[in-house]
Amino acid sequence: MNKIKITFPSGKELQLPRGTTAFEFLNDFEKTAQPILAVAVNNEIFSLGQPILYNACVEPIYANSKYGAAVYRRSLCFLLAAAAHNLFPQSHLLVGHSLGYGYYYTLDTGRRIRQEEIDGLKKEMANIVGKDRKIETTTVSYHDAVELFTKLKLTETCKQLDCISPPYVRMNTLGDFSDMFFGPLVFSTGFLKYFDLMPYGEGFLLRFPTTGKPQEIPSFRDIPTLFSIYKRYKEWGKQIGVTSAASLNELIKNRKINDFININETFQTKCIADIADQIHERSHVKVILIAGPSSSGKTTTSKKLALQLQAIGYHPQLISLDSFYVGRDKNPKDKDGNYDYECLEALDIPLLNGLLNDLFSGREVNMPMYDFTAGKRFYDGTKMQISDNDVLIIEGIHGLNDKLTPLINPDLKFKIYLSALTQLNLDDHNRISTSDNRLIRRIVRDAQFRGKSAAETIFMWDNVQRGEKLHIFPFQGNADAMLNTALDYELSVLKIFAEPLLRAVKPHQKEYSEASRLLGFLSNFSPIPPTDVPDRSIIREFIGGSAFHY
């Protein structure tokens, strides 16, 4: 059979030669104002230049879509690495975390990048874009890949190949520069017209468009406290010699992982203890508000912070915001007519603030409860009263928003923002997404404790992230302290639970593309048995077996 059938979203079918690429039938898609950056082939994301070898339903991936934005950003990173290779062959750029619709880069030499070097990189990138050069994706033998990456002095990439030892290696190539394939890129550099480089810290930010507006670079909003937390962890990673998945895999291979696990846990506990000390220094604090995106470990962090506070003489008490829902009859609905439990208006703000003020005045209060089945508030006789050494801990998505507690004296509040900012990269040029880390945590937890499949969790993840962008991220700058809840060994543990769940997603399901991508991502990590995880670790919130009660 030398022909394959290609079926378009409109129902149109074409018989084409086996090995045809999507670039060859781009004009058969319906015309829109947005460029097509890739295609979904039976719900798996393909680059436009990737041969299609079997009958397939194909869908366009537009620049203003979630997957289109991912392809564009990944391609920009590759373009920058190629430009840096051309200009600085004796040194390498190191990619860091995301910040303000951009990725932070530094030089491996450790010195500050000069403005003229940043200008030179930007000019070189623009030159490559103007030439519209095709990005080739090829497959080579393990031996040839090691030889090539050794020649390019990509140390972490070589270490990773040594650990995972694949029989063949896919790579992307532009001129004499090549890098490991971690996902489809744009067909050619001419697609990458919108970007900017701006100096920041010791390096610079590679800035890119938002998902909804792929032809615009948004204004930059700095969050220096978040950057300082990331920088602290990055420096810590360098000190202990583990900065990539490759370095982690080496520890596992050499049976040195248990010490690293203990160091991770000890360092995170120290950071929580530091926050407890900050609270103690602010002697008037009576309520601690903890917020963070989904699966950032808010519950375990609250419990660990409570222990640290007890160790220095406080008596922490927990208040759940779930008890303060207004009730289904008053709850706002979203644009689809579903109850919106994430908006601030879903909470009874006057009731919460009145109760807190009564507690701070020394009065005993009746604590509300909420029946999620009936959608109503009720009281079961639970009472609360606080003394001088008592401090309240409230965790929830609106904790950093001052509209949650407008009647509470700011001097009484201490706000903490959590984020899972792993300092690891995959290799020399490819970063680990904070969102991916949290999504894998969520997939494992939902399966362990809520009976949800990976497909169900992936399906609702876009709505979760939409809520985070509305209700959490805009208020990060209000935090008095920030805590990184990522543990650099956790993906090696989570993969044992996540991989079977992701493999259960079928190719005919829309969620297959994301499941397939996450499986490829997790393949970069050697496994660590869950028995090696301490019983008070934040990872236990997701895999089970915690010493804490949830």
Coordinates of C-alpha atoms in Angstrom, one line a residue, residues 12-455:
K12 CA -12.7 16.1 3.1
E13 CA -10.5 13.1 2.3
L14 CA -7.4 12.9 0.2
Q15 CA -5.5 9.8 -1.0
L16 CA -1.8 10.8 -0.8
P17 CA 1.5 9.0 -1.1
R18 CA 2.8 7.3 2.1
G19 CA 5.4 9.6 3.7
T20 CA 3.6 12.9 2.6
T21 CA 4.2 15.7 5.0
A22 CA 1.6 18.2 6.3
F23 CA 3.6 21.0 4.6
E24 CA 2.6 19.5 1.3
F25 CA -1.1 19.8 1.9
L26 CA -1.3 23.0 4.0
N27 CA -3.5 24.7 1.4
D28 CA -6.1 22.0 1.9
F29 CA -7.0 23.3 5.4
E30 CA -9.6 26.0 5.7
K31 CA -8.0 29.5 5.4
T32 CA -7.7 31.6 8.6
A33 CA -5.8 34.6 9.7
Q34 CA -3.6 32.5 11.9
P35 CA -0.6 30.5 10.6
I36 CA -0.5 26.8 11.0
L37 CA 2.6 25.8 13.0
A38 CA 2.0 22.0 13.3
V39 CA -0.7 19.4 12.9
A40 CA -2.4 16.9 15.1
V41 CA -2.2 13.4 13.4
N42 CA -4.6 11.1 15.1
N43 CA -4.2 13.4 18.1
E44 CA -0.4 13.3 18.1
I45 CA 1.4 16.5 17.4
F46 CA 3.6 16.4 14.3
S47 CA 5.8 19.1 12.8
L48 CA 4.8 20.2 9.3
G49 CA 7.9 18.4 7.9
Q50 CA 7.3 15.0 9.6
P51 CA 6.3 12.2 7.1
I52 CA 2.9 10.6 7.7
L53 CA 3.0 6.9 7.2
Y54 CA -0.6 5.7 7.9
N55 CA -4.2 6.7 7.5
A56 CA -4.8 9.7 9.7
C57 CA -7.3 12.3 10.8
V58 CA -5.4 15.6 10.8
E59 CA -6.2 18.9 12.5
P60 CA -4.3 22.2 12.2
I61 CA -2.4 23.6 15.1
Y62 CA -2.7 27.3 14.9
A63 CA -0.3 29.9 16.3
N64 CA -3.0 31.2 18.8
S65 CA -3.7 27.8 20.3
K66 CA -2.2 26.2 23.4
Y67 CA -0.2 23.7 21.4
G68 CA 0.8 26.2 18.8
A69 CA 2.2 28.5 21.5
A70 CA 4.2 25.5 22.8
V71 CA 5.6 24.7 19.4
Y72 CA 6.5 28.4 18.9
R73 CA 8.3 28.8 22.2
R74 CA 10.2 25.6 21.8
S75 CA 11.3 26.7 18.4
L76 CA 12.4 30.1 19.6
C77 CA 14.6 28.4 22.2
F78 CA 16.2 26.3 19.5
L79 CA 16.7 29.4 17.3
L80 CA 18.4 31.2 20.2
A81 CA 20.7 28.2 20.9
A82 CA 21.7 28.1 17.2
A83 CA 22.4 31.8 17.2
A84 CA 24.5 31.5 20.4
H85 CA 26.4 28.6 18.8
N86 CA 27.2 30.8 15.8
L87 CA 28.3 33.8 18.0
F88 CA 29.8 32.2 21.1
P89 CA 31.2 28.8 20.0
Q90 CA 33.4 28.6 23.1
S91 CA 30.6 29.0 25.7
H92 CA 27.0 27.9 26.1
L93 CA 23.7 29.5 27.1
L94 CA 21.9 27.9 30.0
V95 CA 18.1 28.1 30.1
G96 CA 16.4 28.8 33.4
H97 CA 12.8 29.3 34.5
S98 CA 10.0 31.3 33.0
L99 CA 9.3 34.9 34.0
G100 CA 6.9 37.4 32.5
Y101 CA 6.3 35.5 29.2
G102 CA 9.9 34.8 28.8
Y103 CA 12.7 32.4 29.7
Y104 CA 15.7 33.4 31.7
Y105 CA 19.2 32.6 30.2
T106 CA 22.7 32.9 31.5
L107 CA 26.2 31.9 30.3
D108 CA 27.9 28.8 31.5
T109 CA 31.0 30.9 32.2
G110 CA 29.1 32.5 35.2
R111 CA 29.9 36.1 34.1
R112 CA 27.2 38.7 33.4
I113 CA 26.1 38.9 29.7
R114 CA 26.9 42.3 28.2
Q115 CA 24.4 44.4 26.4
E116 CA 26.4 44.2 23.1
E117 CA 26.3 40.4 23.3
I118 CA 22.5 40.5 23.8
D119 CA 22.1 42.9 20.9
G120 CA 24.3 40.6 18.8
L121 CA 22.2 37.5 19.6
K122 CA 19.0 39.4 18.7
K123 CA 20.5 40.5 15.4
E124 CA 21.7 37.0 14.6
M125 CA 18.3 35.5 15.4
A126 CA 16.7 38.1 13.1
N127 CA 19.1 37.2 10.3
I128 CA 18.3 33.5 10.6
V129 CA 14.6 34.3 10.6
G130 CA 15.0 36.5 7.5
K131 CA 16.7 33.7 5.6
D132 CA 13.7 31.3 6.4
R133 CA 16.0 28.3 6.8
K134 CA 14.4 24.9 7.1
I135 CA 14.8 23.1 10.5
E136 CA 15.6 19.5 9.8
T137 CA 14.5 16.6 12.1
T138 CA 16.7 13.5 11.7
T139 CA 17.3 10.2 13.4
V140 CA 20.9 9.1 14.0
S141 CA 22.6 6.2 15.8
Y142 CA 23.5 6.4 19.4
H143 CA 27.2 6.5 18.5
D144 CA 26.8 9.3 16.0
A145 CA 24.7 11.3 18.4
V146 CA 27.3 11.0 21.2
E147 CA 30.0 12.0 18.8
L148 CA 28.1 15.0 17.5
F149 CA 27.1 16.3 21.0
T150 CA 30.6 15.8 22.3
K151 CA 31.9 17.9 19.4
L152 CA 29.4 20.6 20.2
K153 CA 30.5 20.4 23.9
L154 CA 27.0 19.8 25.2
T155 CA 28.1 18.1 28.4
E156 CA 24.7 17.5 30.0
T157 CA 23.2 16.2 26.8
C158 CA 26.0 13.6 26.5
K159 CA 25.5 12.6 30.2
Q160 CA 21.8 12.1 29.5
L161 CA 22.5 9.9 26.5
D162 CA 24.9 7.9 28.7
C163 CA 22.1 7.3 31.2
I164 CA 19.2 6.5 29.0
S165 CA 21.2 4.8 26.2
P166 CA 18.6 4.8 23.4
P167 CA 19.4 2.8 20.2
Y168 CA 18.8 5.8 18.1
V169 CA 18.4 9.6 18.8
R170 CA 16.1 12.1 17.1
M171 CA 17.5 15.6 16.8
N172 CA 16.8 19.0 15.3
T173 CA 19.4 20.5 13.1
L174 CA 19.9 24.1 11.7
G175 CA 23.1 24.5 9.8
D176 CA 26.0 23.0 11.8
F177 CA 24.1 23.2 15.1
S178 CA 22.0 20.3 16.4
D179 CA 20.1 19.6 19.6
M180 CA 18.0 16.8 21.1
F181 CA 14.4 16.5 19.9
F182 CA 12.0 17.1 22.7
G183 CA 9.0 18.0 20.6
P184 CA 8.0 19.2 17.2
L185 CA 9.3 22.6 16.0
V186 CA 8.1 25.0 13.3
F187 CA 8.9 24.0 9.7
S188 CA 11.4 26.8 9.1
T189 CA 12.8 29.8 10.8
G190 CA 10.6 32.3 8.9
F191 CA 7.7 31.4 11.2
L192 CA 9.6 32.9 14.2
K193 CA 9.2 36.7 13.6
Y194 CA 8.0 37.7 17.0
F195 CA 10.4 37.7 19.9
D196 CA 12.6 40.0 22.0
L197 CA 15.7 39.8 24.2
M198 CA 16.0 42.0 27.3
P199 CA 18.7 42.2 29.9
Y200 CA 17.8 40.8 33.3
G201 CA 19.9 39.9 36.3
E202 CA 23.2 38.2 35.2
G203 CA 21.7 37.2 31.9
F204 CA 18.7 38.1 29.8
L205 CA 15.1 37.1 29.0
L206 CA 14.0 35.5 25.7
R207 CA 10.5 37.0 25.5
F208 CA 7.7 35.6 23.4
P209 CA 4.0 36.4 22.6
T210 CA 1.1 35.3 24.7
T211 CA -1.0 32.3 23.5
G212 CA -4.0 34.5 22.5
K213 CA -2.0 37.2 20.7
P214 CA 0.8 35.4 18.9
Q215 CA 1.9 38.6 17.0
E216 CA 2.5 40.7 20.1
I217 CA 5.2 40.8 22.8
P218 CA 3.4 41.7 26.1
S219 CA 4.7 44.4 28.4
F220 CA 7.0 42.9 31.1
R221 CA 5.8 42.5 34.7
D222 CA 8.7 41.9 37.0
I223 CA 8.3 39.7 40.2
P224 CA 11.8 40.1 41.8
T225 CA 10.9 38.0 44.9
L226 CA 10.0 35.0 42.7
F227 CA 13.2 35.4 40.7
S228 CA 15.3 35.6 44.0
I229 CA 13.7 32.3 45.1
Y230 CA 14.6 30.7 41.8
K231 CA 18.1 32.1 41.9
R232 CA 18.6 30.7 45.4
Y233 CA 17.6 27.2 44.3
K234 CA 19.7 27.4 41.1
E235 CA 22.8 28.3 43.1
W236 CA 22.0 25.5 45.5
G237 CA 21.8 23.0 42.6
K238 CA 25.2 24.1 41.4
Q239 CA 26.7 23.7 44.9
I240 CA 25.5 20.1 45.2
G241 CA 26.4 19.3 41.6
V242 CA 22.9 18.4 40.3
T243 CA 21.5 20.8 37.7
S244 CA 19.8 18.5 35.1
A245 CA 17.9 15.3 34.6
A246 CA 21.2 13.9 33.4
S247 CA 22.9 14.7 36.7
L248 CA 20.0 13.2 38.6
N249 CA 20.1 10.0 36.6
E250 CA 23.8 9.7 37.3
L251 CA 23.1 9.6 41.0
I252 CA 20.5 7.0 40.5
K253 CA 22.8 4.9 38.4
N254 CA 25.7 5.2 40.9
R255 CA 23.3 4.4 43.9
K256 CA 23.8 7.7 45.5
I257 CA 20.3 8.9 45.3
N258 CA 19.3 8.4 49.0
D259 CA 21.7 11.1 50.2
F260 CA 20.3 13.5 47.5
I261 CA 16.8 12.8 48.7
N262 CA 17.7 13.6 52.2
I263 CA 19.5 16.8 51.2
N264 CA 16.4 17.9 49.1
E265 CA 14.0 17.3 52.0
T266 CA 16.3 19.0 54.5
F267 CA 16.7 22.0 52.4
Q268 CA 13.0 22.4 51.8
T269 CA 12.4 22.0 55.6
K270 CA 15.0 24.7 56.2
C271 CA 13.2 27.1 53.8
I272 CA 9.9 26.5 55.6
A273 CA 11.6 27.1 59.0
D274 CA 13.0 30.4 57.5
I275 CA 9.5 31.5 56.8
A276 CA 8.4 30.6 60.3
D277 CA 11.2 32.8 61.6
Q278 CA 10.0 35.6 59.3
I279 CA 6.5 35.3 60.8
H280 CA 8.0 35.3 64.3
E281 CA 9.9 38.5 63.5
R282 CA 6.6 40.1 62.6
S283 CA 5.3 39.8 66.2
H284 CA 1.7 41.0 65.4
V285 CA 0.9 38.3 62.8
K286 CA -2.4 36.4 63.6
V287 CA -3.4 35.0 60.2
I288 CA -1.2 33.3 57.6
L289 CA -2.6 33.1 54.1
I290 CA -1.2 30.5 51.8
A291 CA -1.9 30.5 48.1
G292 CA -0.4 28.7 45.1
P293 CA -1.5 27.1 41.8
S294 CA -3.0 23.6 41.6
S295 CA -0.7 20.8 43.0
S296 CA 1.8 23.2 44.4
G297 CA 1.5 21.3 47.7
K298 CA -0.5 23.8 49.8
T299 CA -1.9 21.3 52.2
T300 CA 1.4 19.6 53.1
T301 CA 3.1 23.0 53.3
S302 CA 0.5 24.2 55.7
K303 CA 1.1 21.2 58.0
K304 CA 4.9 21.5 57.8
L305 CA 4.7 25.2 58.6
A306 CA 2.4 24.5 61.5
L307 CA 5.1 22.1 62.9
Q308 CA 7.8 24.8 62.5
L309 CA 5.6 27.4 64.2
Q310 CA 4.8 25.0 67.1
A311 CA 8.6 24.5 67.5
I312 CA 9.0 28.2 68.2
G313 CA 6.0 28.5 70.6
Y314 CA 2.9 29.1 68.4
H315 CA -0.3 27.2 68.4
P316 CA -1.5 27.1 64.8
Q317 CA -5.1 26.5 63.9
L318 CA -6.4 25.8 60.4
I319 CA -9.4 27.5 58.8
S320 CA -10.7 26.0 55.5
L321 CA -12.1 28.5 52.9
D322 CA -14.3 25.6 51.6
S323 CA -16.5 26.3 54.7
F324 CA -17.3 29.8 53.4
Y325 CA -18.9 29.1 50.1
V326 CA -22.0 31.3 49.6
G327 CA -24.2 28.3 48.7
R328 CA -25.4 27.0 45.3
D329 CA -28.4 29.3 45.2
K330 CA -26.0 32.4 45.3
N331 CA -23.0 30.9 43.5
P332 CA -21.9 32.7 40.3
K333 CA -21.8 30.7 37.0
D334 CA -19.2 30.8 34.3
K335 CA -19.8 31.6 30.6
D336 CA -20.8 28.0 30.0
G337 CA -23.5 28.0 32.8
N338 CA -21.5 25.9 35.2
Y339 CA -21.0 26.9 38.9
D340 CA -17.8 28.8 39.2
Y341 CA -16.3 27.8 42.6
E342 CA -13.0 29.5 41.9
C343 CA -14.1 33.1 41.6
L344 CA -13.9 35.3 44.7
E345 CA -17.6 35.9 44.7
A346 CA -18.2 32.2 45.4
L347 CA -17.0 32.9 49.0
D348 CA -18.9 34.7 51.7
I349 CA -16.4 37.5 52.3
P350 CA -18.4 39.4 54.9
L351 CA -18.9 36.2 57.0
L352 CA -15.2 35.3 56.8
N353 CA -14.0 38.8 57.8
G354 CA -16.5 39.1 60.6
L355 CA -15.5 35.8 62.0
L356 CA -11.8 36.6 61.8
N357 CA -12.3 40.0 63.6
D358 CA -14.3 38.3 66.3
L359 CA -11.5 35.8 66.8
F360 CA -8.9 38.5 66.9
S361 CA -11.0 40.3 69.6
G362 CA -10.9 37.2 71.8
R363 CA -14.5 36.1 71.2
E364 CA -15.6 32.5 70.7
V365 CA -17.2 31.9 67.3
N366 CA -19.3 29.2 65.7
M367 CA -17.4 27.7 62.7
P368 CA -19.4 27.1 59.5
M369 CA -19.3 23.9 57.5
Y370 CA -20.3 23.3 53.9
D371 CA -22.3 20.4 52.4
F372 CA -21.1 20.0 48.8
T373 CA -23.8 17.5 48.0
A374 CA -26.6 19.9 49.1
G375 CA -24.7 23.0 48.2
K376 CA -25.6 24.6 51.5
R377 CA -23.8 25.9 54.5
F378 CA -24.5 24.4 57.9
Y379 CA -23.3 24.5 61.5
D380 CA -22.4 21.3 63.5
G381 CA -21.6 23.0 66.8
T382 CA -17.8 23.4 66.1
K383 CA -16.5 26.4 68.0
M384 CA -13.2 28.2 67.9
Q385 CA -11.4 30.7 70.1
I386 CA -7.8 31.9 69.9
S387 CA -5.3 32.9 72.6
D388 CA -2.3 35.1 72.4
N389 CA 0.0 32.4 71.0
D390 CA -2.5 31.1 68.5
V391 CA -2.1 31.9 64.8
L392 CA -4.6 31.0 62.0
I393 CA -3.5 29.3 58.8
I394 CA -5.8 29.8 55.8
E395 CA -4.9 28.1 52.5
G396 CA -6.7 28.7 49.2
I397 CA -6.4 30.2 45.8
H398 CA -7.4 33.7 46.9
G399 CA -5.1 34.0 49.8
L400 CA -2.9 36.7 48.2
N401 CA -5.8 38.8 47.1
D402 CA -6.5 41.6 49.6
K403 CA -10.2 41.5 48.6
L404 CA -10.4 38.2 50.5
T405 CA -9.7 39.9 53.8
P406 CA -10.4 43.6 53.3
L407 CA -11.5 44.2 56.9
I408 CA -8.4 42.7 58.5
N409 CA -5.6 44.9 59.6
P410 CA -2.7 44.3 57.2
D411 CA -0.3 44.1 60.2
L412 CA -2.1 41.0 61.3
K413 CA -1.6 39.2 57.9
F414 CA 1.3 37.2 56.5
K415 CA 0.9 36.0 52.9
I416 CA 2.9 33.1 51.4
Y417 CA 3.0 32.1 47.7
L418 CA 3.9 28.6 46.7
S419 CA 5.2 27.4 43.4
A420 CA 6.9 24.1 42.2
L421 CA 10.0 25.7 40.6
T422 CA 12.3 22.8 39.8
Q423 CA 15.9 24.1 39.2
L424 CA 16.7 21.1 37.0
N425 CA 16.9 21.3 33.2
L426 CA 16.5 18.3 30.9
D427 CA 19.9 19.0 29.4
D428 CA 22.0 21.9 28.3
H429 CA 19.2 23.9 26.5
N430 CA 15.9 22.3 27.4
R431 CA 14.0 23.4 30.5
I432 CA 11.5 21.6 32.7
S433 CA 8.1 23.4 32.8
T434 CA 6.7 24.2 36.2
S435 CA 3.3 23.5 34.7
D436 CA 4.3 20.0 33.6
N437 CA 5.6 19.2 37.0
R438 CA 2.3 20.2 38.6
L439 CA 0.2 18.4 36.0
I440 CA 2.0 15.1 36.6
R441 CA 1.5 15.6 40.4
R442 CA -2.2 16.2 39.7
I443 CA -2.6 13.2 37.4
V444 CA -1.1 10.9 40.1
R445 CA -3.1 12.4 42.9
D446 CA -6.4 12.4 41.0
A447 CA -5.9 8.7 40.2
Q448 CA -4.8 7.8 43.7
F449 CA -7.4 9.6 45.7
R450 CA -10.2 10.8 43.4
G451 CA -10.7 7.9 41.0
K452 CA -10.0 10.0 37.9
S453 CA -8.2 8.8 34.8
A454 CA -5.3 10.7 33.3
A455 CA -7.5 11.8 30.4

